[in-house]
PDB file of C-alpha atoms and ligand atoms in Angstrom:
ATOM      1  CA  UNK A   1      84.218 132.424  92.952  1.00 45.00           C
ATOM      2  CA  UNK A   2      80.598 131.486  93.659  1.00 46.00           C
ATOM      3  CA  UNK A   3      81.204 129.347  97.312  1.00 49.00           C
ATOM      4  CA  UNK A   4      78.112 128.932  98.834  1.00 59.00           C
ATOM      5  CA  UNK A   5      78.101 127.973 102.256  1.00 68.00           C
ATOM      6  CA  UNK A   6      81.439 126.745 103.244  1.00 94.00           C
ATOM      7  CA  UNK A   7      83.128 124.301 101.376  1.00 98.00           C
ATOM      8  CA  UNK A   8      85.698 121.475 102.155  1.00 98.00           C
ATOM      9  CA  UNK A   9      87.481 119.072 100.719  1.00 98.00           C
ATOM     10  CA  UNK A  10      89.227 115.663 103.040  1.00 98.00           C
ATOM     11  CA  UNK A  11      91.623 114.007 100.324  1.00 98.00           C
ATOM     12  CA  UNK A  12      94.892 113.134  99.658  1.00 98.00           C
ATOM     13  CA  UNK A  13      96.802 114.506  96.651  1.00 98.00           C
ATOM     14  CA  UNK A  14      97.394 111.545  95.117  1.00 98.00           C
ATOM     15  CA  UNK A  15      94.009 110.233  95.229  1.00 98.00           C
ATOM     16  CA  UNK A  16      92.372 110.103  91.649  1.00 98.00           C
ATOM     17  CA  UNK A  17      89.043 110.196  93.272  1.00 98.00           C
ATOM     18  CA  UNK A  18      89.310 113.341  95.380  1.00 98.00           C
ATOM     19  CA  UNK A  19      91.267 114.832  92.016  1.00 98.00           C
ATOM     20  CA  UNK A  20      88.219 114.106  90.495  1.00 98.00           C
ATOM     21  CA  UNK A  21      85.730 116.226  92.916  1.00 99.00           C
ATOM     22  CA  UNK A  22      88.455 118.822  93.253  1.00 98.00           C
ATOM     23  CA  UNK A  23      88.415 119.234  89.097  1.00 98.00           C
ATOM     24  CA  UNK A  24      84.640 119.145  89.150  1.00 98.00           C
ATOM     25  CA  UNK A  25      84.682 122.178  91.612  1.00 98.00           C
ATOM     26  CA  UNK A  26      87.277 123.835  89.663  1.00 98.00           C
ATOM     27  CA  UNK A  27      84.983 123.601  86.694  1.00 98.00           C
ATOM     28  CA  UNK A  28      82.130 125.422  88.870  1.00 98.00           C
ATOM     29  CA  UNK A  29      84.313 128.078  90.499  1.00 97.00           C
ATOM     30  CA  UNK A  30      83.784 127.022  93.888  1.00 97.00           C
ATOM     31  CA  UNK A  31      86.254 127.836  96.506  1.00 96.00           C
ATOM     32  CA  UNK A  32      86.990 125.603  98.904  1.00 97.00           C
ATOM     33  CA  UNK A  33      89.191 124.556 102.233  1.00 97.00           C
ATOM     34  CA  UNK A  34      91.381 121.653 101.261  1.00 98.00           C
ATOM     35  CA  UNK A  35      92.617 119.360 103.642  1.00 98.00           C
ATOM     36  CA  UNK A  36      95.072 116.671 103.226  1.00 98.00           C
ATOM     37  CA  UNK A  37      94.059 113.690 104.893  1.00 98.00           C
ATOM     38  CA  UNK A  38      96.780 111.193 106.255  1.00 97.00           C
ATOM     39  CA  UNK A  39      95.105 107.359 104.863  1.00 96.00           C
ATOM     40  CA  UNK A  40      97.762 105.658 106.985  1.00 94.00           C
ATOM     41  CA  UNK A  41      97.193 107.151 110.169  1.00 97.00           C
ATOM     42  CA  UNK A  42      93.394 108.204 109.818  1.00 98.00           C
ATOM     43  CA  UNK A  43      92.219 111.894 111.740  1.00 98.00           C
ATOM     44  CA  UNK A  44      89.073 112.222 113.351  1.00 98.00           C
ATOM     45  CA  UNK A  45      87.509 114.127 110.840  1.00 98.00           C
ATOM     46  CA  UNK A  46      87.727 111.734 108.222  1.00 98.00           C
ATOM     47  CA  UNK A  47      86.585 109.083 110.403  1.00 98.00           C
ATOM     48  CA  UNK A  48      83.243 111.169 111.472  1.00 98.00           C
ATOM     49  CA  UNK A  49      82.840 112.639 108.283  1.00 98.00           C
ATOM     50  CA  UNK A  50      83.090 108.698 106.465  1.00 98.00           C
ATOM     51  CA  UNK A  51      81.935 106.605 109.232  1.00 98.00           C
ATOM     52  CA  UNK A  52      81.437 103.838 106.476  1.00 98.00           C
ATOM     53  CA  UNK A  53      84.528 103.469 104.397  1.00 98.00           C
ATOM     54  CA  UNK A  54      86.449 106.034 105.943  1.00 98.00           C
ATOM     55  CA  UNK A  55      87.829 106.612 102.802  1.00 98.00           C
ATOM     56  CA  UNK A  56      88.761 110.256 101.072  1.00 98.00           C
ATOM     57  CA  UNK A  57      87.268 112.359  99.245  1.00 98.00           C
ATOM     58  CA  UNK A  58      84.531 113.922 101.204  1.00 98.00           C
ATOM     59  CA  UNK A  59      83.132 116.912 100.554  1.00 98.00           C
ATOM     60  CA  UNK A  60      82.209 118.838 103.637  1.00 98.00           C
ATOM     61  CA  UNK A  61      79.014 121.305 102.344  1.00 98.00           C
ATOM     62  CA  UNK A  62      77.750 124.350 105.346  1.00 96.00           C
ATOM     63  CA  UNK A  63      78.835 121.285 107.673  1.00 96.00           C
ATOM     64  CA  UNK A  64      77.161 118.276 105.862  1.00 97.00           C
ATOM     65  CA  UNK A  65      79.254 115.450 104.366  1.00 98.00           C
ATOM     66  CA  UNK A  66      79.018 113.975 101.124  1.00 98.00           C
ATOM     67  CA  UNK A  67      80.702 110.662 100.418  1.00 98.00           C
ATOM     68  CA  UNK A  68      81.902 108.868  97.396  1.00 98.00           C
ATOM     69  CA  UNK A  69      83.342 110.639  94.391  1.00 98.00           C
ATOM     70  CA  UNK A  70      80.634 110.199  92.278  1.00 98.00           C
ATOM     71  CA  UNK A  71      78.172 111.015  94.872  1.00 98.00           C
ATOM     72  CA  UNK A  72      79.919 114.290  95.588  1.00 98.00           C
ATOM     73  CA  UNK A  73      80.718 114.954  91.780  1.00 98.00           C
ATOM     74  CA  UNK A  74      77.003 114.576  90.962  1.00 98.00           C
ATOM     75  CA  UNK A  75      75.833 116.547  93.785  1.00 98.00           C
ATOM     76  CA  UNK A  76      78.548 119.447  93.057  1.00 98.00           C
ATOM     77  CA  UNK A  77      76.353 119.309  89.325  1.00 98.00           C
ATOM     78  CA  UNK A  78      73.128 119.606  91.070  1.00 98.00           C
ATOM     79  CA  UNK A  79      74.121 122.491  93.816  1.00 97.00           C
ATOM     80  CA  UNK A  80      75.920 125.008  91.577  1.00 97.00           C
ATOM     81  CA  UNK A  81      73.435 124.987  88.679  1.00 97.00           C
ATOM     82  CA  UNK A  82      72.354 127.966  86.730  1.00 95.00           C
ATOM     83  CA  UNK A  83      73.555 130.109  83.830  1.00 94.00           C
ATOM     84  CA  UNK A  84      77.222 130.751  85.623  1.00 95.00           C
ATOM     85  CA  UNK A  85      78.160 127.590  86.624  1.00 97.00           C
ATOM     86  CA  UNK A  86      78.880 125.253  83.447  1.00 97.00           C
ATOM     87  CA  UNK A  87      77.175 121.802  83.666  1.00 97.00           C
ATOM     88  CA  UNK A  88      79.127 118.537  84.177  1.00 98.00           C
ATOM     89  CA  UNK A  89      76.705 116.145  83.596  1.00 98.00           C
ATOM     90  CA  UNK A  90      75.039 115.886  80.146  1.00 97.00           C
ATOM     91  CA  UNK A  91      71.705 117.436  79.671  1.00 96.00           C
ATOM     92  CA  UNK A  92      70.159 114.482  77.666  1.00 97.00           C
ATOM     93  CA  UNK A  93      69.025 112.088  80.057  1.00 98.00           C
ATOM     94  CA  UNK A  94      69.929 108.765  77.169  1.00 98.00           C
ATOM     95  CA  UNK A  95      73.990 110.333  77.507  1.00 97.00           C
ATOM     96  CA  UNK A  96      73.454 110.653  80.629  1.00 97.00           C
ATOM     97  CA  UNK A  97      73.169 107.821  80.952  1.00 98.00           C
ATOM     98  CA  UNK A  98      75.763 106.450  79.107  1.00 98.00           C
ATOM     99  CA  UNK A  99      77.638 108.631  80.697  1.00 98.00           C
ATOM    100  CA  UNK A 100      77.714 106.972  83.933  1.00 98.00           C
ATOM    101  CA  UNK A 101      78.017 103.728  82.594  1.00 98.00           C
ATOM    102  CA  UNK A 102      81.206 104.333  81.269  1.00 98.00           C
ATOM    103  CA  UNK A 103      82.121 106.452  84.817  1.00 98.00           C
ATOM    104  CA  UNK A 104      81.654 103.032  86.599  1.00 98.00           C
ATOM    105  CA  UNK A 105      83.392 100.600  84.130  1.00 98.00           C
ATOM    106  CA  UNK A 106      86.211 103.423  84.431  1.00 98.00           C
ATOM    107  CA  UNK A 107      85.649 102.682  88.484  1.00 97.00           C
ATOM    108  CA  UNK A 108      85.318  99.200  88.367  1.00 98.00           C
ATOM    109  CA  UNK A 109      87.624  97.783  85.785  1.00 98.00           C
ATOM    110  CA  UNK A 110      90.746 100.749  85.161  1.00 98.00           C
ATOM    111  CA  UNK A 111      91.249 100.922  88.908  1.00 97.00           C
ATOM    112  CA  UNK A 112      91.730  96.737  89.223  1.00 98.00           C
ATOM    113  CA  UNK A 113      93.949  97.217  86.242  1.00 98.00           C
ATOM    114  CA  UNK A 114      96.277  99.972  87.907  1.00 97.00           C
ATOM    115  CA  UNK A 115      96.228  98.266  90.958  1.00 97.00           C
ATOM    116  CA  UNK A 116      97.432  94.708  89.158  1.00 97.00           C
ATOM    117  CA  UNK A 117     100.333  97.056  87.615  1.00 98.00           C
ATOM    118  CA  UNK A 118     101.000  98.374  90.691  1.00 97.00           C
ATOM    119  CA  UNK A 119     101.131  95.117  92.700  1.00 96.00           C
ATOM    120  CA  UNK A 120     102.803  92.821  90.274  1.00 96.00           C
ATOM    121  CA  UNK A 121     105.776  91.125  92.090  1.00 92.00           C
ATOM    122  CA  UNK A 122     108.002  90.337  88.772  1.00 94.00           C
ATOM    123  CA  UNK A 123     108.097  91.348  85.230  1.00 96.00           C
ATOM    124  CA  UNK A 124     106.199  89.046  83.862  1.00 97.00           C
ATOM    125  CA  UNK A 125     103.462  89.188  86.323  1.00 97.00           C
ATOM    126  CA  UNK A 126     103.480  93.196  85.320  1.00 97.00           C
ATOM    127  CA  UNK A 127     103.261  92.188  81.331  1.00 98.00           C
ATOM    128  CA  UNK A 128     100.164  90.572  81.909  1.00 98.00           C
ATOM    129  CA  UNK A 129      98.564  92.889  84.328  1.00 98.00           C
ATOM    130  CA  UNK A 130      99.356  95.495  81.649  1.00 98.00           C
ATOM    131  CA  UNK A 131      98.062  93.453  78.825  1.00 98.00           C
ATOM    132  CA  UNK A 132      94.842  93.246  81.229  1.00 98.00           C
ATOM    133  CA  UNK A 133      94.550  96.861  81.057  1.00 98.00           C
ATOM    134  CA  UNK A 134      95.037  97.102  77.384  1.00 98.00           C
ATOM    135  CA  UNK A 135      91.568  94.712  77.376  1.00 98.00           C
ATOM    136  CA  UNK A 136      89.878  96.954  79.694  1.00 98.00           C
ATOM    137  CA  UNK A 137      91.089 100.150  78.171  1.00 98.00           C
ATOM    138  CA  UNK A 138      89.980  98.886  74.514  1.00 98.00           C
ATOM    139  CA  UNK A 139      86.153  99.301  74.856  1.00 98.00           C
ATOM    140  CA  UNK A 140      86.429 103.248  75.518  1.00 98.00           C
ATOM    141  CA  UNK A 141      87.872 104.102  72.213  1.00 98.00           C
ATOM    142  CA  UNK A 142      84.517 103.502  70.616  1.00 98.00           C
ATOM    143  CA  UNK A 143      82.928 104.938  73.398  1.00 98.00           C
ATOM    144  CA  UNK A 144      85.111 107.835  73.330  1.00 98.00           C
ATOM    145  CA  UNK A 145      84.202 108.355  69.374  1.00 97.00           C
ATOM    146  CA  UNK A 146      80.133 107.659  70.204  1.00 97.00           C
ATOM    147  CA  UNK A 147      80.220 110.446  73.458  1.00 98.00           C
ATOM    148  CA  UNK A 148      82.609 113.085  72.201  1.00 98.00           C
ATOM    149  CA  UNK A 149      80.410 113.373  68.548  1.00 97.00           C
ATOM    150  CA  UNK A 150      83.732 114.097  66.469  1.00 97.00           C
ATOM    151  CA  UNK A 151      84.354 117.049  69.341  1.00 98.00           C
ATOM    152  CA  UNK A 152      87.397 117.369  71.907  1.00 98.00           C
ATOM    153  CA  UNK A 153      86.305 115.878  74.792  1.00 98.00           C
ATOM    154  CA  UNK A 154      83.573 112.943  76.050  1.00 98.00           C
ATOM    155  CA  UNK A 155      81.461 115.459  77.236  1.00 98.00           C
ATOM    156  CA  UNK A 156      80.496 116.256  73.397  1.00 97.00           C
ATOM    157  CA  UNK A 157      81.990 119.190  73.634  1.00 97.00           C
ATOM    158  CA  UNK A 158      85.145 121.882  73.481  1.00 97.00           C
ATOM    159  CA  UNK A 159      85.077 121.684  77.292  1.00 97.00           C
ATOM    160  CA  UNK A 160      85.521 118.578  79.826  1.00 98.00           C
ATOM    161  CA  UNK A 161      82.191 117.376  81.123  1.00 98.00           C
ATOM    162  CA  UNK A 162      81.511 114.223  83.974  1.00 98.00           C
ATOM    163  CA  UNK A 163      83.157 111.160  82.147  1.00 98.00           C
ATOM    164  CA  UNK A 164      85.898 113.407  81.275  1.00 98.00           C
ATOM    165  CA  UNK A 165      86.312 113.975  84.846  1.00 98.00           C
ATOM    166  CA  UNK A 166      85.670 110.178  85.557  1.00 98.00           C
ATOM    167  CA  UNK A 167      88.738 108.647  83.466  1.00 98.00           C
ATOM    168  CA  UNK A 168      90.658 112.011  83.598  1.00 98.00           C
ATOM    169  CA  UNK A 169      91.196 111.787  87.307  1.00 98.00           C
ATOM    170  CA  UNK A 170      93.583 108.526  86.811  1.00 98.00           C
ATOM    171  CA  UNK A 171      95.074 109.825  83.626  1.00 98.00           C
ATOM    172  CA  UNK A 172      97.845 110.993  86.985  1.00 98.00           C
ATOM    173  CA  UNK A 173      98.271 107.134  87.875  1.00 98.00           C
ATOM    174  CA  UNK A 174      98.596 106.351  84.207  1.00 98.00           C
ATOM    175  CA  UNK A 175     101.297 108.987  84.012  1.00 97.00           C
ATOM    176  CA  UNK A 176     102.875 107.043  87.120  1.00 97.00           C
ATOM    177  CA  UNK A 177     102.612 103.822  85.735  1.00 97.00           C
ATOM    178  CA  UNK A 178     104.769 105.197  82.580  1.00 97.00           C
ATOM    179  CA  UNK A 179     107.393 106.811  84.788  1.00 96.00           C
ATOM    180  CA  UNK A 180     108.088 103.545  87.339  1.00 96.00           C
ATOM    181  CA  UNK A 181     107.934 100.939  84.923  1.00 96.00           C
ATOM    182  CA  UNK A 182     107.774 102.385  81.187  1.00 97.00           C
ATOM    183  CA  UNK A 183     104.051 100.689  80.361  1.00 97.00           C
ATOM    184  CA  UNK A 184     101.312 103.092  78.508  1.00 97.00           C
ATOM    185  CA  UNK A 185      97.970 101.825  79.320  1.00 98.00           C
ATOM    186  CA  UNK A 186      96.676 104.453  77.399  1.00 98.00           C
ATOM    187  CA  UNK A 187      98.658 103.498  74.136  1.00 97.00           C
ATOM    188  CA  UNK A 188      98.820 105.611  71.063  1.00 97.00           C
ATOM    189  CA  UNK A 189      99.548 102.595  68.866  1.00 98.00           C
ATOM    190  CA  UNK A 190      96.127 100.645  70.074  1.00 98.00           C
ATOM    191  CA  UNK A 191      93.727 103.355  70.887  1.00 98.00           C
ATOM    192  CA  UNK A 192      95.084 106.732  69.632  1.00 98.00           C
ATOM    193  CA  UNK A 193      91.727 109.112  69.809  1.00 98.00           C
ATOM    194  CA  UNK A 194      92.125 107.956  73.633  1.00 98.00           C
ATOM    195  CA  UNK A 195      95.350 108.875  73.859  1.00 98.00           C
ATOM    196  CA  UNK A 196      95.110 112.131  71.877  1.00 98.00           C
ATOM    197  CA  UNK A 197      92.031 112.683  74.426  1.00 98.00           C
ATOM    198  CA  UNK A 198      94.446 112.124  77.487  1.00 98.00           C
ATOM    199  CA  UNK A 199      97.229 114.756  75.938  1.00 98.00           C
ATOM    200  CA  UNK A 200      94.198 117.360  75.674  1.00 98.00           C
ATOM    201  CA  UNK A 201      92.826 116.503  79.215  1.00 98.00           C
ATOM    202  CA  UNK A 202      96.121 116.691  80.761  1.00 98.00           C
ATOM    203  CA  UNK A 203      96.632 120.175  79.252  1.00 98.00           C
ATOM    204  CA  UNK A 204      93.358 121.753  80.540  1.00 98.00           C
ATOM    205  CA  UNK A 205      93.260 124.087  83.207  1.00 98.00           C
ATOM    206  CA  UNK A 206      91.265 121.694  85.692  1.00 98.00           C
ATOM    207  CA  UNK A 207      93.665 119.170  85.184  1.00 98.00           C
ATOM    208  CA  UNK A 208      97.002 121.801  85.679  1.00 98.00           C
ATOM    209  CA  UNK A 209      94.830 122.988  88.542  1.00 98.00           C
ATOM    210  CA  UNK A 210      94.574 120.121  90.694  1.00 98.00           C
ATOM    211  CA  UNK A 211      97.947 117.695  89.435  1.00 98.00           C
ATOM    212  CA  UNK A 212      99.730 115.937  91.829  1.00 98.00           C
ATOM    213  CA  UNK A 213     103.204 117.362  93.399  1.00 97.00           C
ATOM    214  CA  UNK A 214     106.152 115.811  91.263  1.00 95.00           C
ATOM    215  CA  UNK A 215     107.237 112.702  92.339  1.00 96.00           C
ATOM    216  CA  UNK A 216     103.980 112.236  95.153  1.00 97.00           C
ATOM    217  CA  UNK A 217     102.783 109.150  92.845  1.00 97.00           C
ATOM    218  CA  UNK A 218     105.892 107.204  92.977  1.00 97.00           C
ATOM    219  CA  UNK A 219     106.559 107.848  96.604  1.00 97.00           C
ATOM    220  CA  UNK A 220     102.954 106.541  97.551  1.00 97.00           C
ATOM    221  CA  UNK A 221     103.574 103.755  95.219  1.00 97.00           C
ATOM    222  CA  UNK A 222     106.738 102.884  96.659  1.00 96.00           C
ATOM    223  CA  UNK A 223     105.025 102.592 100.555  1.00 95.00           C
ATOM    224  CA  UNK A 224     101.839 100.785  99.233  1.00 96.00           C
ATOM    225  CA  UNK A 225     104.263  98.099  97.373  1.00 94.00           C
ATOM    226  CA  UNK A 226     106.484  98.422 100.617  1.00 95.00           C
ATOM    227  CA  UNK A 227     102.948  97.079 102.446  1.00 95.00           C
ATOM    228  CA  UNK A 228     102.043  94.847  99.867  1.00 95.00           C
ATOM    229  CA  UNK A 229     105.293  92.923 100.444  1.00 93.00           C
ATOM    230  CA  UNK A 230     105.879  92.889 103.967  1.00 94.00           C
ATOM    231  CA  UNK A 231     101.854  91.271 103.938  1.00 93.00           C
ATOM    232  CA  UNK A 232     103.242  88.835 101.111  1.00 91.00           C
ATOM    233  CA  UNK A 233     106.264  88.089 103.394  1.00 92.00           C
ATOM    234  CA  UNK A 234     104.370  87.891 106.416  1.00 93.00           C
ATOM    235  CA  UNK A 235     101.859  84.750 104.845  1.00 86.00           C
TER     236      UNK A 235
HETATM  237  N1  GSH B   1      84.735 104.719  95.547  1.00 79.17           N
HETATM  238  C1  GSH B   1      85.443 105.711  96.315  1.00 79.17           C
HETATM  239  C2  GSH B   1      86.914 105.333  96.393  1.00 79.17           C
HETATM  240  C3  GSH B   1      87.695 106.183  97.381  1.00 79.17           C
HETATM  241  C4  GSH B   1      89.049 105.586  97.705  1.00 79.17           C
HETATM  242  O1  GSH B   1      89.346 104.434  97.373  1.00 79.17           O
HETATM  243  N2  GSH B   1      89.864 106.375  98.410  1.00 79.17           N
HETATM  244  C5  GSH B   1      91.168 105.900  98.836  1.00 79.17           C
HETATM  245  C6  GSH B   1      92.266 106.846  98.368  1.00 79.17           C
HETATM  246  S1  GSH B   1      92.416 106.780  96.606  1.00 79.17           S
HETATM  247  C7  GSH B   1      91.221 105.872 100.351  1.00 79.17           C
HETATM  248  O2  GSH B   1      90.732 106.747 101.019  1.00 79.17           O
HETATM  249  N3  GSH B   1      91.847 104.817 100.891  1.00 79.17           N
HETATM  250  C8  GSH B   1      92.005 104.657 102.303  1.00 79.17           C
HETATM  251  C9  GSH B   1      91.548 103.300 102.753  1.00 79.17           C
HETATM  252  O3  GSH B   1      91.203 102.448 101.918  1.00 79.17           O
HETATM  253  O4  GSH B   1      91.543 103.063 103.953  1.00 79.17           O
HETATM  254  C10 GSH B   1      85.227 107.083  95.685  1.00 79.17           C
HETATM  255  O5  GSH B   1      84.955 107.140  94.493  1.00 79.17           O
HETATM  256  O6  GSH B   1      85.279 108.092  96.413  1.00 79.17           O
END
């Protein structure tokens, strides 16, 4: 394992975004301390480490924290560089690029969309939130065919790169989603190379690595909807 320094990770296991740094350092063969963070009852590390959001992940580097998953994915990339670590991001600055726009779309737009699934009060309410997420989701099976160049994977490649990382990580929530309430945002039927890509991400060895304990989704659901309602009630 090529550690450098000491490594830790603050996250939860059910948060796509520390999944997401925890897969990147898989990728590199760095070791690391892991340490489940409580995000309803907050420890002091997290709070010192993340004085801003005090949010998880953070990756604690030879005692210096890095915030913000795509911060700490980015500077994982940049740190373990050299012929035995493979590279995340792509080399061509123009995918590059591209690369990142699509990270933050997945960021901006996928995680409102799970969320709206999540939250939705009645059936109906939950057939348009998932109807929302078809719209969102719709866009990235072009980009998926531009990126991955006819190969596996949006890095361009037989092996998952950064925007595989970026949508992989909440390929777990989508997975959830299915279970609770039967929708597939990802759907065969509408966007199949997507959904051919999620069946291949799922079955890497990052991804096996780093997914969540059997039924840790549902239960986090169930207290987040649990909040949600007693702050709907209490209006
Ligand atoms: N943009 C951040 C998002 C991190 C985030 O939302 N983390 C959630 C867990 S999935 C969290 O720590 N929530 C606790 C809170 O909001 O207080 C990233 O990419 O790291």
């Amino acid at each position: 394992m090529g550690g450098q320094g000491d490594v830790t990770v603050l996250g939860t296991v059910v948060s796509p975004f520390a999944l997401r740094v925890r897969m990147a350092l898989y990728l590199k063969g760095v070791s690391y301390e892991y340490l489940e963070q409580n995000v309803f009852d907050k420890g002091e590390l997290l709070v010192a480490s993340n004085p801003v959001h005090k949010k998880v992940p953070v990756l604690i580097h030879g005692g210096k924290p890095v915030c913000e998953s795509v911060a700490i994915v980015q500077y994982v990339d940049e740190f373990w560089t050299g012929a035995e670590f493979p590279s995340i991001l792509p080399a061509d600055p123009y995918d590059r690029a591209v690369a990142r726009f699509w990270a933050a779309y997945v960021d901006d737009k996928l995680v409102a969309a799970v969320l709206g699934i999540l939250r939705a009060a009645t059936q109906e309410e939950r057939d348009k939130k998932v109807e929302a997420a078809h719209a969102v989701v719709a866009p990235m099976e072009e980009a998926f065919a531009t990126c991955s160049k006819g190969k596996a994977f949006f890095s361009g490649g037989d092996s998952v790169g950064y925007l595989d990382l970026a949508l992989g990580c909440h390929l777990f929530w989508l997975e959830t989603l299915r279970s609770m309430f039967g929708v597939n945002v990802i759907d065969a039927g509408r966007t199949p190379q997507l959904a051919a890509w999620a069946e291949r991400f799922l079955e890497t060895k990052a991804a096996k690595a780093v997914a969540p304990p059997a039924n840790s989704m549902e239960e986090y659901a169930g207290k987040l909807r649990a909040i949600w309602a007693a702050a709907a009630a209490a209006k």
